[in-house]
PDB file of C-alpha atoms in Angstrom:
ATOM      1  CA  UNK A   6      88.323  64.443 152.166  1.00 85.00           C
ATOM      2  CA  UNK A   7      90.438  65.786 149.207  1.00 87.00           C
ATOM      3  CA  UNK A   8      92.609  62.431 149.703  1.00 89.00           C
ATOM      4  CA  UNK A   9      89.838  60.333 149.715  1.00 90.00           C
ATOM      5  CA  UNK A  10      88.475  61.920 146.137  1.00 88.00           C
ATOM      6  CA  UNK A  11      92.315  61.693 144.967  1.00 89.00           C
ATOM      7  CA  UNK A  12      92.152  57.495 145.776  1.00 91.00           C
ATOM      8  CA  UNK A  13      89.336  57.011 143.686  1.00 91.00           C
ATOM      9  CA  UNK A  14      90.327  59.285 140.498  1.00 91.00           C
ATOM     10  CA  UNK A  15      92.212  57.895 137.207  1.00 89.00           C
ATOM     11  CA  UNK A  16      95.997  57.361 137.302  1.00 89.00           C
ATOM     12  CA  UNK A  17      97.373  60.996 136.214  1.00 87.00           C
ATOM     13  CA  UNK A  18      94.041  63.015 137.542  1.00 89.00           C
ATOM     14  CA  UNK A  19      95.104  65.975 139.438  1.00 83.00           C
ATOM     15  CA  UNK A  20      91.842  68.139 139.513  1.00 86.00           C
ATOM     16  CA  UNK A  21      89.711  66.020 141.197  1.00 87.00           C
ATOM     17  CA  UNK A  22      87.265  65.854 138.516  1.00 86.00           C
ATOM     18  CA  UNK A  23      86.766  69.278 138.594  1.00 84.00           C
ATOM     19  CA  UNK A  24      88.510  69.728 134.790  1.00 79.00           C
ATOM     20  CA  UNK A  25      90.184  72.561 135.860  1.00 72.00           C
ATOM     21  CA  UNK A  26      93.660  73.663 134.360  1.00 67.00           C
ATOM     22  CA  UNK A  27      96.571  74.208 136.709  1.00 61.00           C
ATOM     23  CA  UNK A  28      98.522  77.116 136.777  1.00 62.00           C
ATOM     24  CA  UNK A  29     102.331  77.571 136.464  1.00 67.00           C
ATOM     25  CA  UNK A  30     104.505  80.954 136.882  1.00 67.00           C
ATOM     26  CA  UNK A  31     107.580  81.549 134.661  1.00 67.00           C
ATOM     27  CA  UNK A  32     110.128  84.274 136.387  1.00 64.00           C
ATOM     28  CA  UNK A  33     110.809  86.778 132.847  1.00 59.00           C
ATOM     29  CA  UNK A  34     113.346  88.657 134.373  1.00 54.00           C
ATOM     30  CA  UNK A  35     116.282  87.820 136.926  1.00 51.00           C
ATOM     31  CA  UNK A  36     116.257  91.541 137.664  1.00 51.00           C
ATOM     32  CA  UNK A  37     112.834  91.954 138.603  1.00 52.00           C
ATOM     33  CA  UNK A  38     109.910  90.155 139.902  1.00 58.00           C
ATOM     34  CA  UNK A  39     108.087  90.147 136.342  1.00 61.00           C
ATOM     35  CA  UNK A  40     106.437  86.888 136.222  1.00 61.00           C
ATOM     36  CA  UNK A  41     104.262  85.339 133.220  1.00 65.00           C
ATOM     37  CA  UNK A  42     101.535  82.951 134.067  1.00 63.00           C
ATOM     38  CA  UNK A  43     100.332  80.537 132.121  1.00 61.00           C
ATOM     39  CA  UNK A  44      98.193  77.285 132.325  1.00 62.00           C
ATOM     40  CA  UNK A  45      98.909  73.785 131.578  1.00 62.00           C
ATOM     41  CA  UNK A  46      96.605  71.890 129.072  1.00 72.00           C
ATOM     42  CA  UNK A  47      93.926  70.545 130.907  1.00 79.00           C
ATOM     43  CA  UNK A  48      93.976  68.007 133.535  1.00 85.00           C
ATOM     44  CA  UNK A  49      93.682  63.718 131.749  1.00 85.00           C
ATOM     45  CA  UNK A  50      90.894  62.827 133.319  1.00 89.00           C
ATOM     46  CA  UNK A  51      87.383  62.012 131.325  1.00 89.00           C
ATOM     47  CA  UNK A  52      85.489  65.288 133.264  1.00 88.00           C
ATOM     48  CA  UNK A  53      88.669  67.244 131.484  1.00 87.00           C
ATOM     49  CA  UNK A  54      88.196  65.935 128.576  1.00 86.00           C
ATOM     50  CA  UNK A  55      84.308  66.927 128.727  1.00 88.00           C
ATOM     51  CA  UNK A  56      85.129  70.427 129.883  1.00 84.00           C
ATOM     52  CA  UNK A  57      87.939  70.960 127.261  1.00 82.00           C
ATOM     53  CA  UNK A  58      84.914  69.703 124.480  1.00 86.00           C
ATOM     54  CA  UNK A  59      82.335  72.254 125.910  1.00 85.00           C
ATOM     55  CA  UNK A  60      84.826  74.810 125.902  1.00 79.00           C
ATOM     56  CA  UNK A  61      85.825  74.375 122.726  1.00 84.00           C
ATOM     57  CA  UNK A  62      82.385  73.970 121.368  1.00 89.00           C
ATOM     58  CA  UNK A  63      81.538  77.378 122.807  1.00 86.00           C
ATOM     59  CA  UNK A  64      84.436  79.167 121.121  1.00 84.00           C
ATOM     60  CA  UNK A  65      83.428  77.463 117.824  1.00 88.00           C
ATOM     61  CA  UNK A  66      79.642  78.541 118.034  1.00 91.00           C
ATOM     62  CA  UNK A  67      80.757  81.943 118.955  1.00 88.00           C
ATOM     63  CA  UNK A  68      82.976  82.407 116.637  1.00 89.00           C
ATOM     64  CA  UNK A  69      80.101  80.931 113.977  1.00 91.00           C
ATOM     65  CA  UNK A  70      77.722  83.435 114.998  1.00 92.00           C
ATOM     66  CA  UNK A  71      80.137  86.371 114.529  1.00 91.00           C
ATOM     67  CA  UNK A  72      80.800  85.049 111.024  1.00 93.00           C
ATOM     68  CA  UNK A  73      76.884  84.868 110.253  1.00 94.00           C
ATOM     69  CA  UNK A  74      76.349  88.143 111.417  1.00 93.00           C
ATOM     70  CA  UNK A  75      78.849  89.722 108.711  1.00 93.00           C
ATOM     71  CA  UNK A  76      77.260  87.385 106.413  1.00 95.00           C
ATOM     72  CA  UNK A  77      73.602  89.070 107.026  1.00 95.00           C
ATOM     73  CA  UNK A  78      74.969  92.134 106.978  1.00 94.00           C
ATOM     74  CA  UNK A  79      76.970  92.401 103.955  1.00 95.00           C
ATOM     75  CA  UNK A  80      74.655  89.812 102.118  1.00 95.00           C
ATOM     76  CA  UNK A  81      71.916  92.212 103.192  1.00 95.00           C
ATOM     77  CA  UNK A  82      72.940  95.122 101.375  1.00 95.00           C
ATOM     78  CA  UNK A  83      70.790  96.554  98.663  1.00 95.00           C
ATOM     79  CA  UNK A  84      74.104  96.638  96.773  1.00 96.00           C
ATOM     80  CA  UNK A  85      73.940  92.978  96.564  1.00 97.00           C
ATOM     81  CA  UNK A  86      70.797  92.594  95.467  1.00 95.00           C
ATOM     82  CA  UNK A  87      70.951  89.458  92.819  1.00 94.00           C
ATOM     83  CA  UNK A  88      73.957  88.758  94.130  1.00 96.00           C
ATOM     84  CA  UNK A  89      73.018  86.589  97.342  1.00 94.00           C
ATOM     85  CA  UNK A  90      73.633  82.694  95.450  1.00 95.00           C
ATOM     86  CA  UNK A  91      77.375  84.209  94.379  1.00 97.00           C
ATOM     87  CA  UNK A  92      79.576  81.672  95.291  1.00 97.00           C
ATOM     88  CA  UNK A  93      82.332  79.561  94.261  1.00 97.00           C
ATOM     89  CA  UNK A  94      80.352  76.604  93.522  1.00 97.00           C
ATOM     90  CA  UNK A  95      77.839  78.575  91.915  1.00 96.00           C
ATOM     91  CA  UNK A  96      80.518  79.991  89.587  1.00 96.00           C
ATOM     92  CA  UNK A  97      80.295  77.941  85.858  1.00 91.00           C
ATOM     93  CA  UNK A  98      83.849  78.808  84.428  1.00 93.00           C
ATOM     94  CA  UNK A  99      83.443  78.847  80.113  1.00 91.00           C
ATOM     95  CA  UNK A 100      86.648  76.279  78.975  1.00 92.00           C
ATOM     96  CA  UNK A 101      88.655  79.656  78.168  1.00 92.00           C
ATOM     97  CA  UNK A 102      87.967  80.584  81.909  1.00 95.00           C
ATOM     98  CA  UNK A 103      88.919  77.292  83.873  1.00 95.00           C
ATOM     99  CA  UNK A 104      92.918  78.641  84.169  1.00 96.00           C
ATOM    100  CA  UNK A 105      91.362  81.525  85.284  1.00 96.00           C
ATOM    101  CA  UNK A 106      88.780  80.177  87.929  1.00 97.00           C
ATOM    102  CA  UNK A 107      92.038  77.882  88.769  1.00 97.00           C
ATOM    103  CA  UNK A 108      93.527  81.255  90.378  1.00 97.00           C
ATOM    104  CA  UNK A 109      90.567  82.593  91.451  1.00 97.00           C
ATOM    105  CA  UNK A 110      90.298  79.533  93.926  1.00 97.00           C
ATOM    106  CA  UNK A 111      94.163  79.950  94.903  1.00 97.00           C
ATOM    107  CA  UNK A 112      92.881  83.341  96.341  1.00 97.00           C
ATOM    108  CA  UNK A 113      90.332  82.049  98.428  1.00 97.00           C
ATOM    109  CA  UNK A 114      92.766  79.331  99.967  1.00 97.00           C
ATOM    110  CA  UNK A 115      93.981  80.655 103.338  1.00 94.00           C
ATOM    111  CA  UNK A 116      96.998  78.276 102.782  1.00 94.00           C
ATOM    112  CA  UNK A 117      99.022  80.511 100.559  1.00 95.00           C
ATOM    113  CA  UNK A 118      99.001  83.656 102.055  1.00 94.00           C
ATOM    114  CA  UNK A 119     101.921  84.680  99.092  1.00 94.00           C
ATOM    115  CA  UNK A 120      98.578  84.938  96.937  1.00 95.00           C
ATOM    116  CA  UNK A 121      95.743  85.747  99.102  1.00 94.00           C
ATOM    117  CA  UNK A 122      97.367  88.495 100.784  1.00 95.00           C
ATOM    118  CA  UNK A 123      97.929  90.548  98.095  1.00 97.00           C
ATOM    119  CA  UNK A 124      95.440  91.947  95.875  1.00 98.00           C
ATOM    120  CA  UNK A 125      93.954  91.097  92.598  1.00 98.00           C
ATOM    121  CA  UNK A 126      92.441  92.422  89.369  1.00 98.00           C
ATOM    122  CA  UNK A 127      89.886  90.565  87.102  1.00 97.00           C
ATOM    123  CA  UNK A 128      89.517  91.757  83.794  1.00 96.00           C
ATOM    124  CA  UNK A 129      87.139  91.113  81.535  1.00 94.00           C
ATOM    125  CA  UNK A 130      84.339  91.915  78.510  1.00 92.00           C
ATOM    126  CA  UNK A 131      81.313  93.691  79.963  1.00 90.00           C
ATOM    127  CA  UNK A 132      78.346  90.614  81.525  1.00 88.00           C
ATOM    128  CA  UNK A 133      81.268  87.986  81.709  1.00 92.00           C
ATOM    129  CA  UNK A 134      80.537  87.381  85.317  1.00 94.00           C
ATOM    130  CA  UNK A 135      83.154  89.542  86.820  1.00 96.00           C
ATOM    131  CA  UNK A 136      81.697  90.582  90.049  1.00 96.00           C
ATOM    132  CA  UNK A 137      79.640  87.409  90.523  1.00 97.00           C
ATOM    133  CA  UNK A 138      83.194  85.904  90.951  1.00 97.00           C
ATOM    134  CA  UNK A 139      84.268  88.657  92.998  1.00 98.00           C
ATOM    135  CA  UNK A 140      81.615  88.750  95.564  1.00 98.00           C
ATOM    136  CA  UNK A 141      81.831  84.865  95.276  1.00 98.00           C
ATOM    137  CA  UNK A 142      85.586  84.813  96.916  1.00 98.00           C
ATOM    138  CA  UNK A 143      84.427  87.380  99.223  1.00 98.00           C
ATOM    139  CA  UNK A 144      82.064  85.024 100.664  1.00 98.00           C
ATOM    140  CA  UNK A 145      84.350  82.070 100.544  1.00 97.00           C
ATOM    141  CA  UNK A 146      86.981  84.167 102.672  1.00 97.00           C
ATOM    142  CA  UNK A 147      84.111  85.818 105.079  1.00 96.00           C
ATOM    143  CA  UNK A 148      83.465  81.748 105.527  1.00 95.00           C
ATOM    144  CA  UNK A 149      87.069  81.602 107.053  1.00 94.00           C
ATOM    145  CA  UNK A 150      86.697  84.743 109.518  1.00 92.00           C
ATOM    146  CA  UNK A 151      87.929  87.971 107.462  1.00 95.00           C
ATOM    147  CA  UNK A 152      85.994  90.449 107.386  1.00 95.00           C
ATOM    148  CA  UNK A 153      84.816  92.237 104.153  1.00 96.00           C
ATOM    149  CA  UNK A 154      82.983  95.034 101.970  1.00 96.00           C
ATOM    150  CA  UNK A 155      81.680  95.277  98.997  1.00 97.00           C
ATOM    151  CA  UNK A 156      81.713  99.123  97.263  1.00 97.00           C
ATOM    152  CA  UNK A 157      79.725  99.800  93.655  1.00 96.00           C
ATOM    153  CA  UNK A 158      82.623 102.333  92.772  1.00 95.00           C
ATOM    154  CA  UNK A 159      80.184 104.453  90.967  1.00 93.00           C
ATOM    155  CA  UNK A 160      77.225 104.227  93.965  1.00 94.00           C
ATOM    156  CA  UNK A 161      80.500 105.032  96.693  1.00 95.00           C
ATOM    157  CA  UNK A 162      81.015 107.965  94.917  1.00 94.00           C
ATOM    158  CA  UNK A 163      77.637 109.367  94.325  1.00 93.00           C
ATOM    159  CA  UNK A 164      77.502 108.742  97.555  1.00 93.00           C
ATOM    160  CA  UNK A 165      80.266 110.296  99.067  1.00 92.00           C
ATOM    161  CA  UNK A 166      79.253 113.806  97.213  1.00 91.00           C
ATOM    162  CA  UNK A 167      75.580 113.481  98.595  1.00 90.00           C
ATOM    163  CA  UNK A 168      76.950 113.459 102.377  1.00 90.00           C
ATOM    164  CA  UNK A 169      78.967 116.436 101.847  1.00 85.00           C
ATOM    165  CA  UNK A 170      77.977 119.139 105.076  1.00 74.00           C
ATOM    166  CA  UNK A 171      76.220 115.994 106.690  1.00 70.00           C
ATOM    167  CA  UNK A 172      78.305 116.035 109.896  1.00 58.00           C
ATOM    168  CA  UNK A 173      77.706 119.973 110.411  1.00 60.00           C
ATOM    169  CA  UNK A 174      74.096 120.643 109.892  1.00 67.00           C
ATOM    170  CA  UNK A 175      72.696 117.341 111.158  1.00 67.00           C
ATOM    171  CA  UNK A 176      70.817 115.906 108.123  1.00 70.00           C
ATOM    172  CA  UNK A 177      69.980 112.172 107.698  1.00 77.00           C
ATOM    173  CA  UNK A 178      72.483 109.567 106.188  1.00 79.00           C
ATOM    174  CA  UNK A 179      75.877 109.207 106.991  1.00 84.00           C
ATOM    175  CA  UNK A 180      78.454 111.317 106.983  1.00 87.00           C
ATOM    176  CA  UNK A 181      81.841 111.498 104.714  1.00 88.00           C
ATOM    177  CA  UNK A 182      83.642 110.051 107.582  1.00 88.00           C
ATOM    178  CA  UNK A 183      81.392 106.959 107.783  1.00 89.00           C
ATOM    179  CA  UNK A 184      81.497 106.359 104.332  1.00 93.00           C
ATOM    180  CA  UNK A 185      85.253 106.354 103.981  1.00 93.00           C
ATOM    181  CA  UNK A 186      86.045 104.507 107.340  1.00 92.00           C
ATOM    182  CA  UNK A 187      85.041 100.873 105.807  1.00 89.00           C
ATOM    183  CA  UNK A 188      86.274 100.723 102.718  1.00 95.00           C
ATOM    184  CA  UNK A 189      89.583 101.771 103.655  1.00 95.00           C
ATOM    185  CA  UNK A 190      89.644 100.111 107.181  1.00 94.00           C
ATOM    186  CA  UNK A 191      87.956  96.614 106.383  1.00 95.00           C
ATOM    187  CA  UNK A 192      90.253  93.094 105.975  1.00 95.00           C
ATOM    188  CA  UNK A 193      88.699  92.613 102.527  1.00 97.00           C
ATOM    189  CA  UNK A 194      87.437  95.221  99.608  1.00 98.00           C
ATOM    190  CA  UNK A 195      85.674  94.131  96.717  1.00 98.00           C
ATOM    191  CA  UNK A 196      86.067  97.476  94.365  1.00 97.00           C
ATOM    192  CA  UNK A 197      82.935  96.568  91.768  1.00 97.00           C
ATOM    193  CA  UNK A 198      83.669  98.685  87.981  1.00 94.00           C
ATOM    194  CA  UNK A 199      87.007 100.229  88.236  1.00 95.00           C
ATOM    195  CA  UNK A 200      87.708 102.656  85.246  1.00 90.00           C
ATOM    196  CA  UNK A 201      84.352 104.184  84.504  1.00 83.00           C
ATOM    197  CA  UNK A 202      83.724 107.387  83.458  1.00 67.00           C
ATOM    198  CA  UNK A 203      83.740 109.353  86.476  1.00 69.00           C
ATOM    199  CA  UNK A 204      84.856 111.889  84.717  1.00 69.00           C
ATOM    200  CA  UNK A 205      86.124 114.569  87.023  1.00 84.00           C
ATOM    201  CA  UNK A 206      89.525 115.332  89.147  1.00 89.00           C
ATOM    202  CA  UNK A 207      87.571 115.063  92.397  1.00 91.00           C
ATOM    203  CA  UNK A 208      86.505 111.299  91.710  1.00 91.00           C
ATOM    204  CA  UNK A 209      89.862 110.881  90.262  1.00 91.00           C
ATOM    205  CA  UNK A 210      91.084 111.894  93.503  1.00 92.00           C
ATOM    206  CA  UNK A 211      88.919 110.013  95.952  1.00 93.00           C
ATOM    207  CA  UNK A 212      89.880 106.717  93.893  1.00 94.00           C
ATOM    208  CA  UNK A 213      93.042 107.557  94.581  1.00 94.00           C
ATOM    209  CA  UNK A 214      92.944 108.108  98.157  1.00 95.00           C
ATOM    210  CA  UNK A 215      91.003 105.202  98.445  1.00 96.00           C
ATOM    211  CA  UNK A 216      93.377 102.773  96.660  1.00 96.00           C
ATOM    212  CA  UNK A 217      96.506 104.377  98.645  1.00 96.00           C
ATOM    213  CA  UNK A 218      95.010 103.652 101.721  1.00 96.00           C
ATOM    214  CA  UNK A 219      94.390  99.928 101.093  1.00 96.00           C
ATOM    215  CA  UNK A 220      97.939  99.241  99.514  1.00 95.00           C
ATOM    216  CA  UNK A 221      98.311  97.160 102.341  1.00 95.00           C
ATOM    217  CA  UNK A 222      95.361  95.632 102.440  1.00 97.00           C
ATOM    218  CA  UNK A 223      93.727  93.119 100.407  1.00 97.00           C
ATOM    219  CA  UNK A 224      91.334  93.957  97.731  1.00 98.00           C
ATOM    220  CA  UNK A 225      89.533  92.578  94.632  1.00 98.00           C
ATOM    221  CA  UNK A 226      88.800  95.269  91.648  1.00 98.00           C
ATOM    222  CA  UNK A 227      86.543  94.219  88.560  1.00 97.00           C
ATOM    223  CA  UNK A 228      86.960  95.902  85.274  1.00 96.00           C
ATOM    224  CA  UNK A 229      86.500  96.232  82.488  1.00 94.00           C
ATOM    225  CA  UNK A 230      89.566  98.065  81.238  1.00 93.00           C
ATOM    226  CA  UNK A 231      92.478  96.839  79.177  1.00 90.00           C
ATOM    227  CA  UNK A 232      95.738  98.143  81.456  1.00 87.00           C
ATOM    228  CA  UNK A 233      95.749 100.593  78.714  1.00 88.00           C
ATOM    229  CA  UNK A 234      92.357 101.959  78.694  1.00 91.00           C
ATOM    230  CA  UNK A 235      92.367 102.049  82.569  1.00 91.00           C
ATOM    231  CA  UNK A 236      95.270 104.658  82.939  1.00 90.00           C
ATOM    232  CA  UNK A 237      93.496 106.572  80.438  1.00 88.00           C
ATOM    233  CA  UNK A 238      90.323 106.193  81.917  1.00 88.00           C
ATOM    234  CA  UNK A 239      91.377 105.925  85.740  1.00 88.00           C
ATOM    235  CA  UNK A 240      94.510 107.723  85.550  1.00 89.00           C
ATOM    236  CA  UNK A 241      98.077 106.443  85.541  1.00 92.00           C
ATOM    237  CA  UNK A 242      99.010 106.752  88.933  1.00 93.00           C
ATOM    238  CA  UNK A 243      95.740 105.054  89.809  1.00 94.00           C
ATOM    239  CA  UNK A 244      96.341 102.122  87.547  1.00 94.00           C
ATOM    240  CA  UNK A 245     100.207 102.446  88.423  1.00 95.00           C
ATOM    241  CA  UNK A 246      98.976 101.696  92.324  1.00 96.00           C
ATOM    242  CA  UNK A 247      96.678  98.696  91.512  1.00 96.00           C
ATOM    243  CA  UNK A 248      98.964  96.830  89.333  1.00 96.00           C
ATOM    244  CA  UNK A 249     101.196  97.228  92.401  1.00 96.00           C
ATOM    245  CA  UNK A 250      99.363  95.927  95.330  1.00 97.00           C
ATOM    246  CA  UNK A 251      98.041  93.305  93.131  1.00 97.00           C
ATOM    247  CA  UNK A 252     101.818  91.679  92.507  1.00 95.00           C
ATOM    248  CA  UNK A 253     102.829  93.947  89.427  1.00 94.00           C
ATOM    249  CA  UNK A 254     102.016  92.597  85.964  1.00 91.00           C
ATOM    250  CA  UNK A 255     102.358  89.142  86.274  1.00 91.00           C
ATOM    251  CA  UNK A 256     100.851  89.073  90.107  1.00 94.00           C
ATOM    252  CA  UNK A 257      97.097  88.440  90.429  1.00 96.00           C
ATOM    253  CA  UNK A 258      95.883  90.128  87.244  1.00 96.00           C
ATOM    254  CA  UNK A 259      93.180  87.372  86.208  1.00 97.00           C
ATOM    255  CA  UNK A 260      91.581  87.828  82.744  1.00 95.00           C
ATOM    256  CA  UNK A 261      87.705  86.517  82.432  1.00 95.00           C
ATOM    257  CA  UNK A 262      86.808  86.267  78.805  1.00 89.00           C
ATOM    258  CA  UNK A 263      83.621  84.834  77.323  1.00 80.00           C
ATOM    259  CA  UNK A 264      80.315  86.378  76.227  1.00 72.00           C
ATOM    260  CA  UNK A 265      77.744  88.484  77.634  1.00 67.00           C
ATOM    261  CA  UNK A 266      76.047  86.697  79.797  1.00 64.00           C
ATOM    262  CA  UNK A 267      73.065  89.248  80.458  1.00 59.00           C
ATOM    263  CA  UNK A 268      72.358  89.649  76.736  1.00 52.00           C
ATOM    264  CA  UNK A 269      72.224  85.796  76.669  1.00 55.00           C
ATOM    265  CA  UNK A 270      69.668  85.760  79.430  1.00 55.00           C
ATOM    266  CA  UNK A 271      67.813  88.412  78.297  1.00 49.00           C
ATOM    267  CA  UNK A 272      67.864  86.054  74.496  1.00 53.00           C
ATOM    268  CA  UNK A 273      66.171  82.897  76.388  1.00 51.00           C
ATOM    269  CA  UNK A 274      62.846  85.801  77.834  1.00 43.00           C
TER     270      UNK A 274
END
């Protein structure tokens, strides 16, 4: 029966349109039996072909549906509130800022990983749009898979101090540990407001641990610090560690100039 099937398949079918792959079994070692199995691509016939489609299809809408469920959960956020059109083609770059929005699309290009896997800084005047164009490339790169957060420095750490004692007497809200495991575990940070008054050793501190554990890892800080005024404000070895992971000095340090684009809003009510 098998031969008969076989006489009435295409020249070159082997799984009698079953589109199944065919396995083959590479000895490893000539000292032991270790084997490695592995499958040839799948069989020429037109069922293959329809099976390899399907399959495909599958992996794509699966791997779609993981993407939209970051995207509704970070999007979600109350932290993001007025933030949910951010993205790059929502982002209007001033003439002084097209250079500017020039590397800021570099960063969201998966094809050169020598910029995208580092961090990077933008810098600007107060309202200039700084973390609409941060939360903007972290959509763009949660469109290509990563995985990402976005942390209100000043909210984290208000935070953080409220869930103090959390884990040992049971209260609502999470705990210090649940706080701290995203930002420093996630593929992508976006670090909203570096430099702010924070004012004390302990935030100081926290920042710090924060940024050391990400040094590795890519992530996006707004401020809106000259490199000066953010060692004095953040503390050197603070701003010593972002310049770093960002590329040093002239690495992905992106200025954003223009005017305040809140006060000019609130002009046109």
């Amino acid at each position: 029966e098998r031969d008969a099937i076989q006489a009435t398949r295409p020249s070159g079918c082997w799984c009698l349109g079953l589109g199944g792959r065919q396995p083959r079994v590479l000895p490893i070692s000539h000292v032991s039996s270790e084997t490695l199995t592995f499958y040839d691509p799948a069989c020429v016939c037109p069922e293959a072909h329809a099976m390899t489609a399907a399959i495909e299809s599958g992996r794509v809408a699966y791997h779609r549906s993981i993407i939209d469920a970051r995207m509704n959960r970070v999007f979600g956020s109350p932290d993001l509130d007025g933030y949910e059109r951010a993205s790059m083609e929502t982002i209007n770059p001033t003439p002084g800022n097209r250079g500017s929005f020039a590397r800021l699309l570099a960063y969201v290009d998966p094809s050169q990983p020598e910029i995208c896997d580092k961090s990077l800084m933008i810098r600007g005047p107060v309202g200039t749009g700084k973390t609409w164009a941060a939360i903007a490339m972290m959509r763009r790169r949660m469109e290509f898979g990563e995985a990402a957060h976005f942390l209100p420095l000043g909210k984290f750490l208000e935070r953080l101090k409220a869930s103090f004692g959390r884990a040992a007497d049971g209260s609502d809200g999470p705990t210090t540990a649940d706080l701290l495991s995203a930002p420093r575990d996630i593929g992508l940070l976006v670090v909203d407001d570096l430099g702010a008054e924070y004012g004390t050793s302990w935030a100081e501190t926290q920042i710090y641990e924060l940024v050391s554990a990400r040094r590795t890892k890519p992530t996006i800080f707004t401020t809106n610090c000259s490199l000066g005024d953010l060692e004095d404000r953040a503390g050197e070895r603070i701003a010593s560690r972002v310049v770093g992971m960002c590329g040093g000095l002239s690495g992905n340090i992106v200025e954003w100039g223009g005017e305040d684009l809140r006060l000019r809003e609130w002009g046109r009510l």
